[in-house]
Amino acid sequence: MQTVAVKNIPRADADVVSRLESFGVATVHEAQGRVGLADPYMRPIYAGARIAGSAVTVLAHPGDNWMLHVAVELCQPGDVLVVGVSADDTSGMFGDLLATSVMSRGVKGLVIDAGVRDIRDLTQMGFPVWSRAVSAQGTVKETLGAVNVPIVCAGARVSPGDVVIADDDGVCIVPASTAADVALKAASRTQNEEEKREQFAAGELGLDIYQMRERLAAAGLVYVDSAADLDEY
Amino acid sequence: MQTVAVKNIPRADADVVSRLESFGVATVHEAQGRVGLADPYMRPIYAGARIAGSAVTVLAHPGDNWMLHVAVELCQPGDVLVVGVSADDTSGMFGDLLATSVMSRGVKGLVIDAGVRDIRDLTQMGFPVWSRAVSAQGTVKETLGAVNVPIVCAGARVSPGDVVIADDDGVCIVPASTAADVALKAASRTQNEEEKREQFAAGELGLDIYQMRERLAAAGLVYVDSAADLDEY
Amino acid sequence: MQTVAVKNIPRADADVVSRLESFGVATVHEAQGRVGLADPYMRPIYAGARIAGSAVTVLAHPGDNWMLHVAVELCQPGDVLVVGVSADDTSGMFGDLLATSVMSRGVKGLVIDAGVRDIRDLTQMGFPVWSRAVSAQGTVKETLGAVNVPIVCAGARVSPGDVVIADDDGVCIVPASTAADVALKAASRTQNEEEKREQFAAGELGLDIYQMRERLAAAGLVYVDSAADLDEY
Amino acid sequence: MQTVAVKNIPRADADVVSRLESFGVATVHEAQGRVGLADPYMRPIYAGARIAGSAVTVLAHPGDNWMLHVAVELCQPGDVLVVGVSADDTSGMFGDLLATSVMSRGVKGLVIDAGVRDIRDLTQMGFPVWSRAVSAQGTVKETLGAVNVPIVCAGARVSPGDVVIADDDGVCIVPASTAADVALKAASRTQNEEEKREQFAAGELGLDIYQMRERLAAAGLVYVDSAADLDEY
Amino acid sequence: MQTVAVKNIPRADADVVSRLESFGVATVHEAQGRVGLADPYMRPIYAGARIAGSAVTVLAHPGDNWMLHVAVELCQPGDVLVVGVSADDTSGMFGDLLATSVMSRGVKGLVIDAGVRDIRDLTQMGFPVWSRAVSAQGTVKETLGAVNVPIVCAGARVSPGDVVIADDDGVCIVPASTAADVALKAASRTQNEEEKREQFAAGELGLDIYQMRERLAAAGLVYVDSAADLDEY
Amino acid sequence: MQTVAVKNIPRADADVVSRLESFGVATVHEAQGRVGLADPYMRPIYAGARIAGSAVTVLAHPGDNWMLHVAVELCQPGDVLVVGVSADDTSGMFGDLLATSVMSRGVKGLVIDAGVRDIRDLTQMGFPVWSRAVSAQGTVKETLGAVNVPIVCAGARVSPGDVVIADDDGVCIVPASTAADVALKAASRTQNEEEKREQFAAGELGLDIYQMRERLAAAGLVYVDSAADLDEY
């Protein structure tokens, strides 16, 4: 492993990032073909936040948050700090002091495959975090990892500069190279869903809207009047 | 497996359902002999909701929400949609469009042994969901399951038309055939708890209210003055 | 095992307890050398509570809450009830009646390595609980355990009279014998963090505040300009 | 809940049971449409066993194995004891004494959604067990459950007399009413797999055997020569 | 926390240890009142080993095995090394080199609430380990813990010199002060089980051996002839 | 997402692969700086296997093994099939037929972040598998993923052609570009460990071999004669 910090990374277009933020995780994840989602154990420390930004990535080791301090200096306004760990860990690597530090640099939030602490303070500061755990367990500063290299965070590949979208539904990663295209698809999807929502609200059925009845019958679905008509169960 | 949808199911008396809703999960679960509780990994997407209704059941396969669309058409006002899956799954099978659809039919909520998404929207819509996970992971519509057959949801047996009660404490299933009896027992239990609560609030001890002292002594409980009197530890 | 209840326990100085409460879990845990933290699966039933108090300890068996009733009588104002179980258990051992009972005796909260129920009521009553699970599953009163003996709760050793601190970050145990010393260290730590927070807010970097740059270089950290300079990844 | 023991249950035809045993879990599960599988946390205490038999069902409560003693008397040669618990539990409900008892009655094995102990003895006795956990934790005999009523075991519905098949792949339940039909389908499936196995061994590809190429192309699969031809990743 | 290594510890009588080893975990655990059992996630790296010995305890921090090296020097023939960690950890803290080292000092085995590696080598060396995980993840030597202080390992309290018994059923801790008494009770229990085993093998029922029938009836158990007699289910 | 299959991938030098196989997972993982390890939930279906080979990667969707059939055609002798899934899944995606197919092409083993079935057959065939679960749950062939693109498998990044090493300790991934260098470091490490092993076997202490005593004292480790000298605990 190279113990390295990469100073300059590509960042996605601010407008694309902004649009992806507006669509949210579920829509963006669908728009890019149902890949890039972090594992669902990643939960926000408080409800209601939605952010998107360019990923500054950190590869840390269990129980050691040294690399987070290295990463802070390389953050720019609009970035999201994304931390992967070389082994399962729930230590509380990040608290209110680091939050104060990254907020002063315009970082929008943190996604960390480990623990976080001082969550009452972070909530009051309005600094959103998605984490695997809440834990007060402190960490050391002894082992080098890397900053701004490709990492895995909660099962998702993240390269520096990828767009991170996070909200109450979880965390999704969009490669910088496809972000603009995904934003277009997400916009189209959103518009389509708008129309569908009105139909559903009016009482129309998905069976009809999506013309599923014929395909269901072809697949072998049988309707019976009541349980008395069942052969088994 | 019969890939089947049962159109008509028995439903519990509306008044019985209403009373079970008023008692809540913990009381109803006790009243029916401590069975019928879904596993505690089933959590509400927002705090404070309490519902009861007749179960419309769905047997789905992992990563596939096709049968939910079939189920919608068979729902009536006051029903609760209950989804079991043939294998462990956390996919986001249900989101704001399906919620819009079932709300338009008067469905009171969803209990799903899989994932749910768009939870900010669902919260704003006031549509309560109890689920195993929150996940944006999308699903396909490829494999038939069944609607309104007996299922297992989070370890609990659910037959179509059973009464589902769900609140901040979890989810409890009451067979339709015993619902009225359980409601009576729950009412009695609630009244008894009312009296007990006053005694406890007045400082009386459970030891005295439940006359436990003699039984504790018979079982061998020994009181000592201080740790110095202990033989071990 | 002695099936015993110890009537009198040492309790920490009220002022020390009060100061530990004001510092919170993360700071206290650091101040005593990063030990004594309960496992992070222990979560509060509602956000925002912070308590500290002397531990009245209960050793219970799975699915059996008999000893909790014995413990109530031995509680004093300012105590925190701490329950360990002899095997993994998520049963709902504690609900609104027991909460009414212990509140009438001035108990500040509950820490239980099992389940809790009636959490909506407990929330409305303002009685904070940290638990492993929320579950309506009822319990029996059949098997003796012990009260006010040393226990393990969620991986943490707790002796009767130890100071329990609990907030949104979790639960931390401070031995009574070191509580005053830990409070001093926590105060010093808090003051130091105050100063650091201002520096961070002003944009200073941890790299400089903690003088990490030289040590990072000595450990072998290399800065490169861009991904093009990486040998691997 | 009725605290009841049902003395007589229907049992599947011995020849059907024997054939289902010969096919094994994976084949039987496929043959009945991919339902009826217990959760994969159910693991055998030793490798290599394969059994099938009629289910004698037990509904127990956490930490309480009283009903297992009731069930023994109702077992016949060729039966499999299947235990569900009303809440999550890993207690060691079953050990070498109970195994001696049920073996003396011709019971073929145990499937238990809880813990088991004395596994070295059980292994030496050749008594196969599929369980959620191995645990020495003892249990009490205090609370009534039921014997030979429908239960849930590790997520699978089991009615008394259903055929239980268990091997290194896990545990599958076949309703007695469909067992003969499932055995026929499994036989057909096994024969078909025999032929396929020879084709695969000879180097033929599933792509060709199952004629997947056209369908893959229609679905949009693109072949490229090398990574240089990829747009993303 | 005191960062300390205690050189001399009390050790249980060799004969008592030897007898406890012969009884095994399940019997010893019962004999001491169903306490002292480590969580069932602790599993042996190979089947068939059974050991007992005096505990040399280690308090380590996540991802750091420094204290294990300190502990080796303090081990004597017949000891068992027991490692607790200040936070959840699956790192591979122990491998074949440390095993070679402790084996040269007569240590009988390792119980570690973290990961272990080189398990094929350890198996060939005949060095038994009970661990939470198998993991190759390496560890650092940076942070002081303690040796021979009271710890928690997998939910069990362990004091230096306590007797550790471990076999295929798990790990049990017996306080040194009660070890002789527990050995007596275990012997009595074993003899009693011997007699029971013969009765069970001869086809006698637990219902009769333990005279349960009257108590079951009193508790409300009802026998019915067949499912047709059930009111519910 | 590109639904694509890449036909040609770089493969590591056969001699390098062979040497990495001989060193095993723990040594290789250390030699490359403690990165690249799959999560420890990945376990072999039988003990004693050790393989290394070039990764043919598969990105599959939950409950769908279609892409595995596409991958078979692209395998060469000495390859290892590595499967990542776009969401948590334990379905049994791979069984004896697919094993027969890939064995006929010289594939050395399978690493799959999902379930596997027919494990008795696979064991008898001598085809090693490392998986997240054993499950008979069948899968469909409906949704396209990709073959030979970079994936995440059990938390580890895997690019096509990376060297996969797997044994009883788990699974480790070495990028093709650094494989030769890692093999050199692993050889050096192995030689060093050989020498250390002799020293340890001769009773020398790690404290002396690694000259830790001074550093421990500097860090603050205090030796005391007995527990009587402790201030706390």
PDB file of C-alpha atoms in Angstrom, chain B residues 25-27 29-30 34-35 37 40 43 48-50 167-170 189 193-194 196-198 200-208 210 212-213 215-216 219-227 229-233, chain C residues 1-9 59 63 66-67 69-74 90 96-98 100-101 104-105 116-121 133-150:
ATOM      1  CA  VAL B  25     -48.681  -3.852  20.782  1.00  0.00           C
ATOM      2  CA  ALA B  26     -47.332  -4.564  24.258  1.00  0.00           C
ATOM      3  CA  THR B  27     -50.743  -5.004  25.858  1.00  0.00           C
ATOM      4  CA  HIS B  29     -49.170  -9.295  22.897  1.00  0.00           C
ATOM      5  CA  GLU B  30     -49.544 -10.031  26.604  1.00  0.00           C
ATOM      6  CA  ARG B  34     -47.030 -13.718  24.453  1.00  0.00           C
ATOM      7  CA  VAL B  35     -47.135 -15.067  20.941  1.00  0.00           C
ATOM      8  CA  LEU B  37     -44.795 -10.805  17.947  1.00  0.00           C
ATOM      9  CA  PRO B  40     -37.595  -6.786  17.126  1.00  0.00           C
ATOM     10  CA  ARG B  43     -38.660  -0.812  13.362  1.00  0.00           C
ATOM     11  CA  GLY B  48     -45.310   7.893  17.270  1.00  0.00           C
ATOM     12  CA  ALA B  49     -47.482   5.994  14.812  1.00  0.00           C
ATOM     13  CA  ARG B  50     -49.919   3.357  16.051  1.00  0.00           C
ATOM     14  CA  ASP B 167     -46.579   0.936  17.088  1.00  0.00           C
ATOM     15  CA  ASP B 168     -43.257   2.122  18.520  1.00  0.00           C
ATOM     16  CA  ASP B 169     -42.862  -1.191  20.349  1.00  0.00           C
ATOM     17  CA  GLY B 170     -43.043  -3.284  17.165  1.00  0.00           C
ATOM     18  CA  ARG B 189     -55.443  -6.013  31.354  1.00  0.00           C
ATOM     19  CA  GLU B 193     -52.605  -1.754  34.730  1.00  0.00           C
ATOM     20  CA  GLU B 194     -54.361   1.559  35.323  1.00  0.00           C
ATOM     21  CA  LYS B 196     -51.338  -0.677  39.304  1.00  0.00           C
ATOM     22  CA  ARG B 197     -49.918   2.487  37.792  1.00  0.00           C
ATOM     23  CA  GLU B 198     -51.523   4.579  40.508  1.00  0.00           C
ATOM     24  CA  PHE B 200     -46.645   2.470  41.674  1.00  0.00           C
ATOM     25  CA  ALA B 201     -46.862   6.240  41.300  1.00  0.00           C
ATOM     26  CA  ALA B 202     -47.769   6.436  44.984  1.00  0.00           C
ATOM     27  CA  GLY B 203     -44.551   4.629  45.824  1.00  0.00           C
ATOM     28  CA  GLU B 204     -45.900   1.166  46.486  1.00  0.00           C
ATOM     29  CA  LEU B 205     -43.536  -1.595  45.501  1.00  0.00           C
ATOM     30  CA  GLY B 206     -44.132  -4.442  43.068  1.00  0.00           C
ATOM     31  CA  LEU B 207     -42.790  -6.672  45.810  1.00  0.00           C
ATOM     32  CA  ASP B 208     -45.881  -5.807  47.857  1.00  0.00           C
ATOM     33  CA  TYR B 210     -47.706  -8.642  43.608  1.00  0.00           C
ATOM     34  CA  MET B 212     -43.577 -11.481  45.886  1.00  0.00           C
ATOM     35  CA  ARG B 213     -41.666 -11.403  49.152  1.00  0.00           C
ATOM     36  CA  ARG B 215     -42.112 -16.470  47.055  1.00  0.00           C
ATOM     37  CA  LEU B 216     -38.680 -14.836  46.702  1.00  0.00           C
ATOM     38  CA  ALA B 219     -36.918 -19.535  46.077  1.00  0.00           C
ATOM     39  CA  GLY B 220     -33.832 -18.750  48.123  1.00  0.00           C
ATOM     40  CA  LEU B 221     -33.239 -15.036  47.816  1.00  0.00           C
ATOM     41  CA  VAL B 222     -31.028 -13.782  50.601  1.00  0.00           C
ATOM     42  CA  TYR B 223     -30.713 -10.165  51.647  1.00  0.00           C
ATOM     43  CA  VAL B 224     -27.354  -9.025  52.996  1.00  0.00           C
ATOM     44  CA  ASP B 225     -26.432  -5.667  54.370  1.00  0.00           C
ATOM     45  CA  SER B 226     -23.407  -4.957  52.242  1.00  0.00           C
ATOM     46  CA  ALA B 227     -20.855  -6.392  49.843  1.00  0.00           C
ATOM     47  CA  ASP B 229     -21.324 -10.123  53.486  1.00  0.00           C
ATOM     48  CA  LEU B 230     -20.905 -11.778  50.091  1.00  0.00           C
ATOM     49  CA  ASP B 231     -19.145 -15.110  49.765  1.00  0.00           C
ATOM     50  CA  GLU B 232     -18.122 -14.646  46.182  1.00  0.00           C
ATOM     51  CA  TYR B 233     -18.104 -11.916  43.429  1.00  0.00           C
TER      52      TYR B 233
ATOM     53  CA  MET C   1     -24.027 -18.074  42.018  1.00  0.00           C
ATOM     54  CA  GLN C   2     -25.287 -16.423  45.166  1.00  0.00           C
ATOM     55  CA  THR C   3     -28.929 -15.466  44.746  1.00  0.00           C
ATOM     56  CA  VAL C   4     -28.616 -12.387  46.850  1.00  0.00           C
ATOM     57  CA  ALA C   5     -29.684  -8.778  47.159  1.00  0.00           C
ATOM     58  CA  VAL C   6     -27.233  -6.349  48.740  1.00  0.00           C
ATOM     59  CA  LYS C   7     -29.086  -3.638  50.576  1.00  0.00           C
ATOM     60  CA  ASN C   8     -26.438  -0.973  51.033  1.00  0.00           C
ATOM     61  CA  ILE C   9     -23.922   0.146  48.458  1.00  0.00           C
ATOM     62  CA  LEU C  59     -28.182  -9.721  37.254  1.00  0.00           C
ATOM     63  CA  GLY C  63     -36.819 -13.727  29.627  1.00  0.00           C
ATOM     64  CA  TRP C  66     -38.147 -10.840  38.589  1.00  0.00           C
ATOM     65  CA  MET C  67     -34.972  -9.288  39.966  1.00  0.00           C
ATOM     66  CA  HIS C  69     -38.763  -5.769  41.176  1.00  0.00           C
ATOM     67  CA  VAL C  70     -36.322  -6.663  43.927  1.00  0.00           C
ATOM     68  CA  ALA C  71     -33.985  -3.903  42.791  1.00  0.00           C
ATOM     69  CA  VAL C  72     -36.595  -1.160  42.912  1.00  0.00           C
ATOM     70  CA  GLU C  73     -36.780  -1.221  46.694  1.00  0.00           C
ATOM     71  CA  LEU C  74     -33.024  -0.708  46.928  1.00  0.00           C
ATOM     72  CA  THR C  90     -33.956  -9.066  23.705  1.00  0.00           C
ATOM     73  CA  ASP C  96     -44.222   1.876  31.833  1.00  0.00           C
ATOM     74  CA  LEU C  97     -45.302   0.307  35.137  1.00  0.00           C
ATOM     75  CA  LEU C  98     -41.764  -0.368  36.299  1.00  0.00           C
ATOM     76  CA  THR C 100     -43.576   4.615  37.152  1.00  0.00           C
ATOM     77  CA  SER C 101     -42.292   2.655  40.112  1.00  0.00           C
ATOM     78  CA  SER C 104     -41.433   7.471  42.209  1.00  0.00           C
ATOM     79  CA  ARG C 105     -38.157   6.627  43.947  1.00  0.00           C
ATOM     80  CA  VAL C 116     -37.620  -2.410  26.704  1.00  0.00           C
ATOM     81  CA  ARG C 117     -41.259  -1.727  25.818  1.00  0.00           C
ATOM     82  CA  ASP C 118     -43.919   0.982  26.118  1.00  0.00           C
ATOM     83  CA  ILE C 119     -41.309   3.337  24.708  1.00  0.00           C
ATOM     84  CA  ARG C 120     -43.868   5.911  23.633  1.00  0.00           C
ATOM     85  CA  ASP C 121     -45.077   6.115  27.229  1.00  0.00           C
ATOM     86  CA  ALA C 133     -33.541  -3.664  21.737  1.00  0.00           C
ATOM     87  CA  VAL C 134     -37.093  -2.418  21.734  1.00  0.00           C
ATOM     88  CA  SER C 135     -39.429  -5.371  22.157  1.00  0.00           C
ATOM     89  CA  ALA C 136     -42.920  -5.986  23.501  1.00  0.00           C
ATOM     90  CA  GLN C 137     -41.972  -9.582  24.379  1.00  0.00           C
ATOM     91  CA  GLY C 138     -43.122 -10.179  27.949  1.00  0.00           C
ATOM     92  CA  THR C 139     -41.105 -11.880  30.662  1.00  0.00           C
ATOM     93  CA  VAL C 140     -41.725 -14.280  33.542  1.00  0.00           C
ATOM     94  CA  LYS C 141     -40.838 -14.013  37.221  1.00  0.00           C
ATOM     95  CA  GLU C 142     -39.425 -17.461  37.971  1.00  0.00           C
ATOM     96  CA  THR C 143     -35.669 -17.499  38.383  1.00  0.00           C
ATOM     97  CA  LEU C 144     -33.578 -15.721  40.973  1.00  0.00           C
ATOM     98  CA  GLY C 145     -30.614 -13.621  39.953  1.00  0.00           C
ATOM     99  CA  ALA C 146     -28.949 -11.010  42.129  1.00  0.00           C
ATOM    100  CA  VAL C 147     -29.098  -7.313  42.949  1.00  0.00           C
ATOM    101  CA  ASN C 148     -26.135  -5.082  43.677  1.00  0.00           C
ATOM    102  CA  VAL C 149     -23.417  -7.527  42.746  1.00  0.00           C
ATOM    103  CA  PRO C 150     -20.758  -6.865  40.077  1.00  0.00           C
TER     104      PRO C 150
END
